[in-house]
CSV table of C-alpha atoms in Angstrom, one decimal:
chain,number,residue,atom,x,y,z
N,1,UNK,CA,23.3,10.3,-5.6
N,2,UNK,CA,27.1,11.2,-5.8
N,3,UNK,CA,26.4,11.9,-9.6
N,4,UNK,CA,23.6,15.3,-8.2
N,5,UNK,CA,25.1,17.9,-10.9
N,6,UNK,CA,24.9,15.3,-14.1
N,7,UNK,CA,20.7,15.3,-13.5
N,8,UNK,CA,20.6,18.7,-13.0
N,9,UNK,CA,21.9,19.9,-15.7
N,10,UNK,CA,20.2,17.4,-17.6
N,11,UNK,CA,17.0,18.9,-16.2
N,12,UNK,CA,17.9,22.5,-17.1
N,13,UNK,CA,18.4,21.4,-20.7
N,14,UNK,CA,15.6,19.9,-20.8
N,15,UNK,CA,13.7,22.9,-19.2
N,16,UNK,CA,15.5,24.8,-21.9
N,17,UNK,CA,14.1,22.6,-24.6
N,18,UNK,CA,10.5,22.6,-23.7
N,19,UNK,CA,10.6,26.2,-23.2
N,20,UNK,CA,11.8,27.0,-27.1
N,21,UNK,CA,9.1,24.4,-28.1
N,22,UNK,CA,6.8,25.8,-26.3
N,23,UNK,CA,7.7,29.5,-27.7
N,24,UNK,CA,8.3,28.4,-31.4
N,25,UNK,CA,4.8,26.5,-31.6
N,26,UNK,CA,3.2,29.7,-29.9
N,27,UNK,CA,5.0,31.5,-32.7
N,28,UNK,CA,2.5,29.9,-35.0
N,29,UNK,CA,0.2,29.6,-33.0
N,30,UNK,CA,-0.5,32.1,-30.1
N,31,UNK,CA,-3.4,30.3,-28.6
N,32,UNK,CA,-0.7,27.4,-27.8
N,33,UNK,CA,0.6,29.9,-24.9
N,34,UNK,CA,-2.6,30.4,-22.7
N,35,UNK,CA,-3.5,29.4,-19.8
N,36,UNK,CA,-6.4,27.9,-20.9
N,37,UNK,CA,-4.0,25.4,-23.2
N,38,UNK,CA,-1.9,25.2,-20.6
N,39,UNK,CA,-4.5,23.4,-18.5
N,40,UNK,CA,-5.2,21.2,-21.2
N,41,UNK,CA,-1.8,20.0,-21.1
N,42,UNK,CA,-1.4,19.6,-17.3
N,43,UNK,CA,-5.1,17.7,-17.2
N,44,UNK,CA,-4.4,15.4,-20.3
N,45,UNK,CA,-0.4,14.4,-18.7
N,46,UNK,CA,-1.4,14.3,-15.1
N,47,UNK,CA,-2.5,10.4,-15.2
N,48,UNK,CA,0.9,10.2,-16.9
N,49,UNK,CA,2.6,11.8,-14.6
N,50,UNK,CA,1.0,9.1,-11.8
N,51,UNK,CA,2.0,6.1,-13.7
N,52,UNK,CA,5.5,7.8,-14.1
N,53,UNK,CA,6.0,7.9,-10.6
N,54,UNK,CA,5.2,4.4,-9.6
N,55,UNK,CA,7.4,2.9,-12.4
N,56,UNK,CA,10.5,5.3,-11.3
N,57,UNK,CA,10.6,3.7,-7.7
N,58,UNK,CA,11.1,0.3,-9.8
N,59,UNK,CA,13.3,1.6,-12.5
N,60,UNK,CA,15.6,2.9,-9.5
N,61,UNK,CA,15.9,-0.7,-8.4
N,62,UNK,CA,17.0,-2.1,-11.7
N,63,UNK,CA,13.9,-3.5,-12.3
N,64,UNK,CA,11.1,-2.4,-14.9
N,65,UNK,CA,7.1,-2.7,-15.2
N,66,UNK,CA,5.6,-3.3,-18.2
N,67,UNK,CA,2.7,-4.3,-16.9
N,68,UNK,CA,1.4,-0.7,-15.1
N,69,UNK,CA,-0.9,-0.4,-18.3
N,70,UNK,CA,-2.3,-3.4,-18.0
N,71,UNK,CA,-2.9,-2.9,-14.3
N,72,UNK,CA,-4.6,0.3,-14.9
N,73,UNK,CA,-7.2,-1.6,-17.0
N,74,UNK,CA,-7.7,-4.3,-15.1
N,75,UNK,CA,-8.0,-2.1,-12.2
N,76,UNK,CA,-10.2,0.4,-13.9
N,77,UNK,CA,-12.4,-2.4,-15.4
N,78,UNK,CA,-12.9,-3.9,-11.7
N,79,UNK,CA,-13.9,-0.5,-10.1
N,80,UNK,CA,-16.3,0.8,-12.8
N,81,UNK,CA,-18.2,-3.0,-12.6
N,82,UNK,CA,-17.7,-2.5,-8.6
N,83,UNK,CA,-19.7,0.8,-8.8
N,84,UNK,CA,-22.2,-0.7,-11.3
N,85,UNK,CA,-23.0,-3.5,-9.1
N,86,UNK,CA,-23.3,-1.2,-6.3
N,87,UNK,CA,-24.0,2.0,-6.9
N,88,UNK,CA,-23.9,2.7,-3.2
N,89,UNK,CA,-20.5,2.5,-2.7
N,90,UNK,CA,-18.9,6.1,-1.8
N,91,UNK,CA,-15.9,7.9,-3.7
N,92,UNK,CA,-13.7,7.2,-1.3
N,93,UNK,CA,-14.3,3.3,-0.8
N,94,UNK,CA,-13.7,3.2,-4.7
N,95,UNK,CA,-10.5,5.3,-4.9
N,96,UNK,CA,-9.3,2.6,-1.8
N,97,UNK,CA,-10.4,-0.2,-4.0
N,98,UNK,CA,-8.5,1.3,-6.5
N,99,UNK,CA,-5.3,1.2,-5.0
N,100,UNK,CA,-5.8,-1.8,-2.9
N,101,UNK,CA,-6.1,-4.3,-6.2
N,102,UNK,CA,-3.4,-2.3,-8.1
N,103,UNK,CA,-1.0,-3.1,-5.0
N,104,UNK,CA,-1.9,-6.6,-5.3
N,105,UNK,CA,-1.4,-6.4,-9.0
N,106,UNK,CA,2.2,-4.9,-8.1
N,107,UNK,CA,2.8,-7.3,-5.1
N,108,UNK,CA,2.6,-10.2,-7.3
N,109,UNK,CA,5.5,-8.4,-9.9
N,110,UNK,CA,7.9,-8.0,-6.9
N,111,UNK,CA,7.0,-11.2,-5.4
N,112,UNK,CA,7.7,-13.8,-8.1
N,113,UNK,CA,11.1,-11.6,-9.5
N,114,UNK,CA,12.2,-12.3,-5.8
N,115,UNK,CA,10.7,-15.9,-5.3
N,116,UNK,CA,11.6,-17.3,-8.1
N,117,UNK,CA,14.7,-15.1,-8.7
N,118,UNK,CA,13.5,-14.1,-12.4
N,119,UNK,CA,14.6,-11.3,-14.6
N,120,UNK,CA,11.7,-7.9,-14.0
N,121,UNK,CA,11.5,-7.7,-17.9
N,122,UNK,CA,10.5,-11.1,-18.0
N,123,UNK,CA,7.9,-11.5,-14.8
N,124,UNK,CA,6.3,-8.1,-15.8
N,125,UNK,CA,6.2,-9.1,-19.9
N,126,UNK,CA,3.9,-12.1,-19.0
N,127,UNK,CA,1.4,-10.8,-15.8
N,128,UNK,CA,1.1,-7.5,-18.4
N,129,UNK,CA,-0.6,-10.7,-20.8
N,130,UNK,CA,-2.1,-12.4,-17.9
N,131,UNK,CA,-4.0,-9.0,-16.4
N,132,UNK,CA,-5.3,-7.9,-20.1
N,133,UNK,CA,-6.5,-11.3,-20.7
N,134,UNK,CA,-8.1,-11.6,-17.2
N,135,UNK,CA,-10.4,-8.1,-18.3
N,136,UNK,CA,-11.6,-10.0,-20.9
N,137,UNK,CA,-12.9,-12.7,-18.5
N,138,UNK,CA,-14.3,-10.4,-15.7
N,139,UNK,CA,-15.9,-8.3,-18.3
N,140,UNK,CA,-17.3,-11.5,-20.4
N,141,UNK,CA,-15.4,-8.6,-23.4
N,142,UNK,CA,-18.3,-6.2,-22.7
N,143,UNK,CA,-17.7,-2.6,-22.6
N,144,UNK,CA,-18.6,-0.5,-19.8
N,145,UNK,CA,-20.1,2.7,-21.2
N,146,UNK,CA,-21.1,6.3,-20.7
N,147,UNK,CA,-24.2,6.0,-19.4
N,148,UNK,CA,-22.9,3.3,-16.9
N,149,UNK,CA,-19.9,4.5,-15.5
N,150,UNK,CA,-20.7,5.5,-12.1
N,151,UNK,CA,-21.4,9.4,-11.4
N,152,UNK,CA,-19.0,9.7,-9.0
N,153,UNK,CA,-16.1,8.1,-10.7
N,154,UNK,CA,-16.6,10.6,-13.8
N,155,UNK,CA,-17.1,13.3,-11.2
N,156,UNK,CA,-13.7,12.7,-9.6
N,157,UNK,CA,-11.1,14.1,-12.5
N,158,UNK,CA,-13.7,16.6,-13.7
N,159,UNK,CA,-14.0,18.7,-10.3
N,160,UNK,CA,-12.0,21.7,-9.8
N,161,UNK,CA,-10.1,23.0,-6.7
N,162,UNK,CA,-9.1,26.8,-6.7
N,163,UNK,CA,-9.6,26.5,-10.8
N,164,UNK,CA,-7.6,23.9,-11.2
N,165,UNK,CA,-8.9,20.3,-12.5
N,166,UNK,CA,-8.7,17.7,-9.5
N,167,UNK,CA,-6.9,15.5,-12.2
N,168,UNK,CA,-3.9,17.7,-11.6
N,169,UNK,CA,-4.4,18.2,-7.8
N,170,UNK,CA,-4.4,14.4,-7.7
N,171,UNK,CA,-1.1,14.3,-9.8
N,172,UNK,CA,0.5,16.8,-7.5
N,173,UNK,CA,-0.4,14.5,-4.1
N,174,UNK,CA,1.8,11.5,-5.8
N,175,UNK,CA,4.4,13.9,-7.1
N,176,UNK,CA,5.0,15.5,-3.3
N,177,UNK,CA,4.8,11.6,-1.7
N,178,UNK,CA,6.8,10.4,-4.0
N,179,UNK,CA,9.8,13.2,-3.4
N,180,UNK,CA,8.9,13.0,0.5
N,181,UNK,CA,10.0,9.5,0.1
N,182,UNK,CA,12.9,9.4,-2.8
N,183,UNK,CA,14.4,12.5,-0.2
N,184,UNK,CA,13.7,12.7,3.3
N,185,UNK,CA,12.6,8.9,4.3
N,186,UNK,CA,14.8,5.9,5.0
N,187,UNK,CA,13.0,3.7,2.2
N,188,UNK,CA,13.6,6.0,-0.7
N,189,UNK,CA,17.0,6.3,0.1
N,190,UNK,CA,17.9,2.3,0.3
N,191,UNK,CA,16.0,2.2,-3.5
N,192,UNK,CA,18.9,4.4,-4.7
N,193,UNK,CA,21.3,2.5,-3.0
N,194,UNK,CA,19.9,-1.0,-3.8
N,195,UNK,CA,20.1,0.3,-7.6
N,196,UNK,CA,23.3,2.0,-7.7
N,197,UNK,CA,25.1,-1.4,-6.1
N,198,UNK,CA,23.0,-4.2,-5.1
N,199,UNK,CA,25.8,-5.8,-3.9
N,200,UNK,CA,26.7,-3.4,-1.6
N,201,UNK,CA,23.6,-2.7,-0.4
N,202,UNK,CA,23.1,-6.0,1.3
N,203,UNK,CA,26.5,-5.7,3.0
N,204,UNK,CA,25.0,-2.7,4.2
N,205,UNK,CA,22.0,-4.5,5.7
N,206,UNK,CA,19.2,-3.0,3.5
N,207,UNK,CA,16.6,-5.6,3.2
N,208,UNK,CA,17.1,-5.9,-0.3
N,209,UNK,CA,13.8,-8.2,-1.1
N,210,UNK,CA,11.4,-6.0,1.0
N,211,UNK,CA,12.8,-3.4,-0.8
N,212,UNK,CA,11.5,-4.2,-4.3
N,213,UNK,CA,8.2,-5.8,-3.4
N,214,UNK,CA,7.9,-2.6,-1.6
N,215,UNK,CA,8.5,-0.8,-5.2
N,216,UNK,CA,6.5,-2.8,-7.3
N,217,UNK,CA,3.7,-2.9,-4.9
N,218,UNK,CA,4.1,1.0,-4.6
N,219,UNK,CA,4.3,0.9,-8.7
N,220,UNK,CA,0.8,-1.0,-8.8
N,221,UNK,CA,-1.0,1.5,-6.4
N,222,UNK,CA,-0.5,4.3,-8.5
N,223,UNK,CA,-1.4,2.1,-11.6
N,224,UNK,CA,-4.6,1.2,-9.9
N,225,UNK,CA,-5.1,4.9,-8.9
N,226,UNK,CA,-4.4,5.7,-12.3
N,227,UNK,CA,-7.2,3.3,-13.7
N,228,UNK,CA,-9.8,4.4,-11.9
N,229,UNK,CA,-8.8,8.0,-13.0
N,230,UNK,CA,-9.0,6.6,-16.6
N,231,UNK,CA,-11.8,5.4,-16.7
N,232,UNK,CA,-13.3,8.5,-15.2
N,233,UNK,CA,-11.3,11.0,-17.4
N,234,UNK,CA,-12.8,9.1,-20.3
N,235,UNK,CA,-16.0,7.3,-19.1
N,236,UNK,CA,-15.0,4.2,-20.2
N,237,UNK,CA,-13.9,1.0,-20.1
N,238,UNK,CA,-13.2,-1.9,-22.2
N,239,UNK,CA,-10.2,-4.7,-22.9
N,240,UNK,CA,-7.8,-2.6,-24.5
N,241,UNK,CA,-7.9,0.9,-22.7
N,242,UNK,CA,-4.4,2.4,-22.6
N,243,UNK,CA,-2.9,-0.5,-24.8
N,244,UNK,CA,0.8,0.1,-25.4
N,245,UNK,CA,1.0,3.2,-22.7
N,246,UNK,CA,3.6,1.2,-20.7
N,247,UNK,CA,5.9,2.0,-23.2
N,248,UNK,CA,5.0,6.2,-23.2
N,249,UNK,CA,5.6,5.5,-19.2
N,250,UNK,CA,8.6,4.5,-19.6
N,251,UNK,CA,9.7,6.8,-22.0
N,252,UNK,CA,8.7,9.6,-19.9
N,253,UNK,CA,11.1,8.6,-17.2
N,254,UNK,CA,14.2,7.9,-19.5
N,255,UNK,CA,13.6,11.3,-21.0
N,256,UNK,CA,13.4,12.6,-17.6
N,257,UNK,CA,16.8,11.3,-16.9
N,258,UNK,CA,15.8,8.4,-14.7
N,259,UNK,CA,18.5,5.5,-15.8
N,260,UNK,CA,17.4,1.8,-16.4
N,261,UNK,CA,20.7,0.7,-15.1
N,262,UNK,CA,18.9,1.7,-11.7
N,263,UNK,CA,20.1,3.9,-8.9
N,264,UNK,CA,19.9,7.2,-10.8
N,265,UNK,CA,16.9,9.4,-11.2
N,266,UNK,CA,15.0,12.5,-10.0
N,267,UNK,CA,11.4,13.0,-9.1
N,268,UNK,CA,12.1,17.1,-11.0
N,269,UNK,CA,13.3,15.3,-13.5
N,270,UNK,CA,10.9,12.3,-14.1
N,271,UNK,CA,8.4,15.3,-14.0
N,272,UNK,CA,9.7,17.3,-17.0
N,273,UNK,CA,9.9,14.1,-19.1
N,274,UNK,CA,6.2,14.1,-18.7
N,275,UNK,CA,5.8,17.5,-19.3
N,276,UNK,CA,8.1,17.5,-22.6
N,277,UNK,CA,5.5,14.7,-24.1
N,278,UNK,CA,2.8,16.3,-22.9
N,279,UNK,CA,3.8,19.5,-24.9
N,280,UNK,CA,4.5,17.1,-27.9
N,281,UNK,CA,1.2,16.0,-28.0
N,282,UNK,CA,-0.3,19.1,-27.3
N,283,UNK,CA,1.7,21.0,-30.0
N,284,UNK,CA,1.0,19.0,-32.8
N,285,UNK,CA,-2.7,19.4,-33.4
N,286,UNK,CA,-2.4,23.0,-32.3
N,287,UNK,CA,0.0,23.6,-35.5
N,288,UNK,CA,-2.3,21.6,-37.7
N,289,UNK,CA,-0.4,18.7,-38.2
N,290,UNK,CA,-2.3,15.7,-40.0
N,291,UNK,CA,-3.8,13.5,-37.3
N,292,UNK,CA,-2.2,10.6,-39.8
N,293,UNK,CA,1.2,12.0,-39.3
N,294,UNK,CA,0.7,12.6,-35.1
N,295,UNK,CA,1.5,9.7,-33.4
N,296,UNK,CA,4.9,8.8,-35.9
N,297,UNK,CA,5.9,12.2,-35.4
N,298,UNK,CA,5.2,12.5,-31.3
N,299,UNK,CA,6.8,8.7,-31.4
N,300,UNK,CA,9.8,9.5,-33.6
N,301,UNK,CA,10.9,13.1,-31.4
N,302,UNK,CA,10.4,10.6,-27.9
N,303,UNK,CA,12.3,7.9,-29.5
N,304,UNK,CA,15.3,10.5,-30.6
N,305,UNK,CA,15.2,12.0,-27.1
N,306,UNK,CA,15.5,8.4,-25.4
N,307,UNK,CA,18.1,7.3,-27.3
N,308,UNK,CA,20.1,10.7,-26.9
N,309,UNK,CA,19.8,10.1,-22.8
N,310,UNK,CA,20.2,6.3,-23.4
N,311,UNK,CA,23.8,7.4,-25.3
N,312,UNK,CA,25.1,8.7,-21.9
N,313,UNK,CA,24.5,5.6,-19.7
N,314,UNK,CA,24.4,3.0,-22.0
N,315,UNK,CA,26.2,0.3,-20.2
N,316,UNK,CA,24.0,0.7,-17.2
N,317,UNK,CA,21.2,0.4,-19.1
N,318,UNK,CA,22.6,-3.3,-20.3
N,319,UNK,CA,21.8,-3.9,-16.3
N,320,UNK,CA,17.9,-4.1,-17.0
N,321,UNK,CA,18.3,-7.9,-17.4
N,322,UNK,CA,20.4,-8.7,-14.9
N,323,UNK,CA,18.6,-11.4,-12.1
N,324,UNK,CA,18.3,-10.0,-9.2
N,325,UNK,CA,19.7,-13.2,-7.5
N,326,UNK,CA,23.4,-12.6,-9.6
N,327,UNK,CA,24.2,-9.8,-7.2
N,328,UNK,CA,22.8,-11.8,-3.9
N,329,UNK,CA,25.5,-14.7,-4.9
N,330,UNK,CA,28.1,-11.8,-5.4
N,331,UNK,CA,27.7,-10.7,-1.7
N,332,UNK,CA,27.2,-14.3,-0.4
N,333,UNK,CA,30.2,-15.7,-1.8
């Protein structure tokens, strides 16, 4: 945190940046700058903005998730045949379900990178195989459909508050806990200082191993939040939903300024990353771009942005691999 005025005027250039996008595509195309759009945008990067959240507690530990996608499937998958096999079972008992298997998704992350002292990259690289693969099995490859998604799954992200789309309101609640806890409680703090210098940190007497199962746990609740969301957003489930978003998760948060060196990283921040992709995406159809060309062009302006933050902290971002059991021996010996 000794580094405050490097984010923050990383976050007013990115401000700047999103605001002459959003000006130049409404140039061309007024439409882009009503409210109306504007609440297209907010709804369709809100269950980004969730996932963004979960993996910035890990990436401020050093660590990384790559398998919050494949959480939110699995967890989505689980809850939509859940409610199909009882339809009883109230909104709230499913939203608890949600996050209760996502955390145990998450617990097992943090639990064998600390039991087995194992690289994040490398833990997270094969449960994101193992959960896709087990949808397949609980689902027997079957799709869950329209028609049998339950009501009030597809009713949660479609409800509006004071004329706003619960999706947002439910992206606001994660985005206020999760500053609540990066800012004013004890936890948050030791994740900055457990990233910035591990080694210290335990001389310090943070309980450096609570600490990241404690992330990754927290990383898997939003996943599984996120997955039900999903699968109500879009009334469906199957074995590949949101294949590959780890990576536009991740993005997000680099964009944002959040370092994958660890220890560095703002919630403001991590939320204007998601807001400058969701204004990529949301520009490009509005200004008539070729669906063909949309995705290499959203994917070419996220990869120049990442690699233009990634210039700035490039040897910290070399950390990523490091085992977490490296800086444990450092302090021990």
């Amino acid at each position: 945190m000794t580094k405050s005025s490097s984010p923050l005027r990383r976050e007013w250039l990115l401000v700047g940046i999103i605001v002459l996008l959003a000006l130049a595509v409404g140039a061309r195309a007024p439409v882009f700058l009503t409210w109306r759009n504007a609440l297209d945008i907010g709804n369709d990067s809100a269950i980004l903005a969730i996932l963004v959240m979960g993996q910035m507690l890990v990436l401020l530990t050093r660590g990384v998730d790559l398998s919050v996608a494949s959480n939110l499937a699995l967890t989505g998958m689980l809850c939509a045949l859940a409610a199909k096999a009882w339809p009883a079972l109230p909104l709230p008992v499913l939203v608890m379900l949600a996050c209760a298997i996502g955390a145990g998704l998450g617990f097992v992350n943090g639990w064998l990178i600390m039991r087995f002292q194992l690289p994040a990259i490398v833990v997270t690289l094969g449960t994101m195989s193992a959960y896709r693969g087990a949808i397949f099995v609980a689902s027997g490859g079957a799709w869950v459909n329209d028609h049998q998604v339950h009501p009030a799954i597809k009713g949660l992200p479609r409800d509006t508050l004071l004329g706003l789309p619960m999706l947002i309101w439910c992206a606001a609640a994660v985005v206020v806990l999760a500053l609540v806890l990066l800012r004013w409680r004890r936890e948050g703090r030791e994740l900055y200082a457990l990233g910035g210098n591990p080694s210290a940190a335990l001389y310090a007497g943070i309980p450096v191993p609570r600490r990241l199962v404690m992330a990754y746990t927290l990383c898997g609740a939003l996943a599984g939040l996120a997955g039900l969301l999903w699968v109500g957003r879009y009334s469906i489930a199957f074995t590949e939903l949101a294949a590959g978003y780890e990576l536009t998760v991740i993005a997000a948060c680099v964009i944002g300024g959040v370092s994958i060196g660890g220890g560095v990283g703002t919630v403001s921040g991590a939320v204007l990353g998601v807001l400058f992709i969701g204004v990529i995406n949301g520009a490009l159809p509005v200004i008539q771009v070729s669906p063909f060309w949309q995705q290499a062009i959203a994917g070419a302006v996220i990869l120049v942005s990442v690699v233009l933050n990634a210039r700035a902290d490039r040897h910290r971002g070399r950390q990523i691999l490091e085992r977490p059991a490296a800086a444990m021996q450092g302090a021990s010996a």
